[in-house]
């Protein structure tokens, strides 16, 4: 059976979807809307981004609630979480924190890891670039994952809490994972176009990979950007490559739109002419293959 492919007009259709998308409406539903005001400088942007992306599990309302609660525990200054001199107070404040299966003791360990890292290096970008230089995006993500999992710090910090290392999968050792949360973190740091933060300057936007959450995967599969029915790193590479053919310099700019088309209900994920009628990518959608719309 031939693989499903979008139409030759797909780049124009996708650009149209992007151009017409109501970013401001959907920003309020996205965790980046809470990260942006916290990101007053590079350090704050990285710390807010790491914690918010780590908490990006579940629906957007719950994620935003978790990010807001964490910021509240830091009295609105997230860099406090990784600054030295108050380890006991930080552990006390985080002790009862819960979001889905993520616990406060895991976040406290993450804070200790970052506190230790920042004693010697100014930015997580250095770690990413180190892996990226030899191993491309997957290499950069792998190095970031190793830093956050604190593989080299166990002697100093002691063993991590139960389930901690699984929060930071690497495409190098967990090919079944799309590594969505770390990939989302890197998107926030690198892209300097709205709504992202653009505080990292050494990673080209053309090299970014798509943070493949379930909404993005659903629409990417139905547009023929991947033939893979399950999310994995291979699916991330396929979707990113397909988007790179549309915009080689900034393929991931479509992530926010594809994601929030699903979250907002703009895409019903079924054939519904009332909703699908004005959809810019309907000619490319598997659900409408071979069908015409009569009004
Ligand atoms: S045509 Fe309908 S189902 Fe397909 S992507 Fe557009 S809104 Fe979603």
Short mmCIF file of C-alpha atoms and ligand atoms in Angstrom, two decimals, residues 218-219 222-223 261 266-272 275-277 279-288, ligand 1:
data_model
loop_
_atom_site.label_atom_id
_atom_site.label_comp_id
_atom_site.label_asym_id
_atom_site.label_seq_id
_atom_site.Cartn_x
_atom_site.Cartn_y
_atom_site.Cartn_z
CA UNK A 218 -2.80 13.09 15.47
CA UNK A 219 -2.85 15.88 12.92
CA UNK A 222 -3.69 12.58 9.28
CA UNK A 223 -1.83 15.06 7.07
CA UNK A 261 -5.71 23.31 16.54
CA UNK A 266 -10.72 23.78 15.92
CA UNK A 267 -9.99 20.24 14.72
CA UNK A 268 -12.71 17.80 15.83
CA UNK A 269 -10.54 14.76 14.90
CA UNK A 270 -13.46 13.39 12.92
CA UNK A 271 -15.22 14.32 9.70
CA UNK A 272 -17.53 17.17 10.58
CA UNK A 275 -15.95 22.47 11.54
CA UNK A 276 -13.78 21.03 8.77
CA UNK A 277 -15.30 23.19 6.03
CA UNK A 279 -9.99 24.17 7.63
CA UNK A 280 -7.03 25.23 5.45
CA UNK A 281 -5.47 21.77 5.42
CA UNK A 282 -8.69 19.84 4.65
CA UNK A 283 -7.48 18.97 1.11
CA UNK A 284 -4.53 17.16 2.75
CA UNK A 285 -6.45 15.43 5.56
CA UNK A 286 -6.82 11.64 5.42
CA UNK A 287 -10.40 11.91 6.69
CA UNK A 288 -11.37 13.86 3.57
S1 LIG B 1 -10.11 18.64 7.88
FE1 LIG B 1 -11.13 18.46 9.88
S2 LIG B 1 -10.31 16.61 10.84
FE2 LIG B 1 -8.92 17.17 9.14
S3 LIG B 1 -7.33 18.44 10.10
FE3 LIG B 1 -8.90 19.85 9.33
S4 LIG B 1 -10.30 20.17 11.08
FE4 LIG B 1 -9.06 18.35 11.53
#
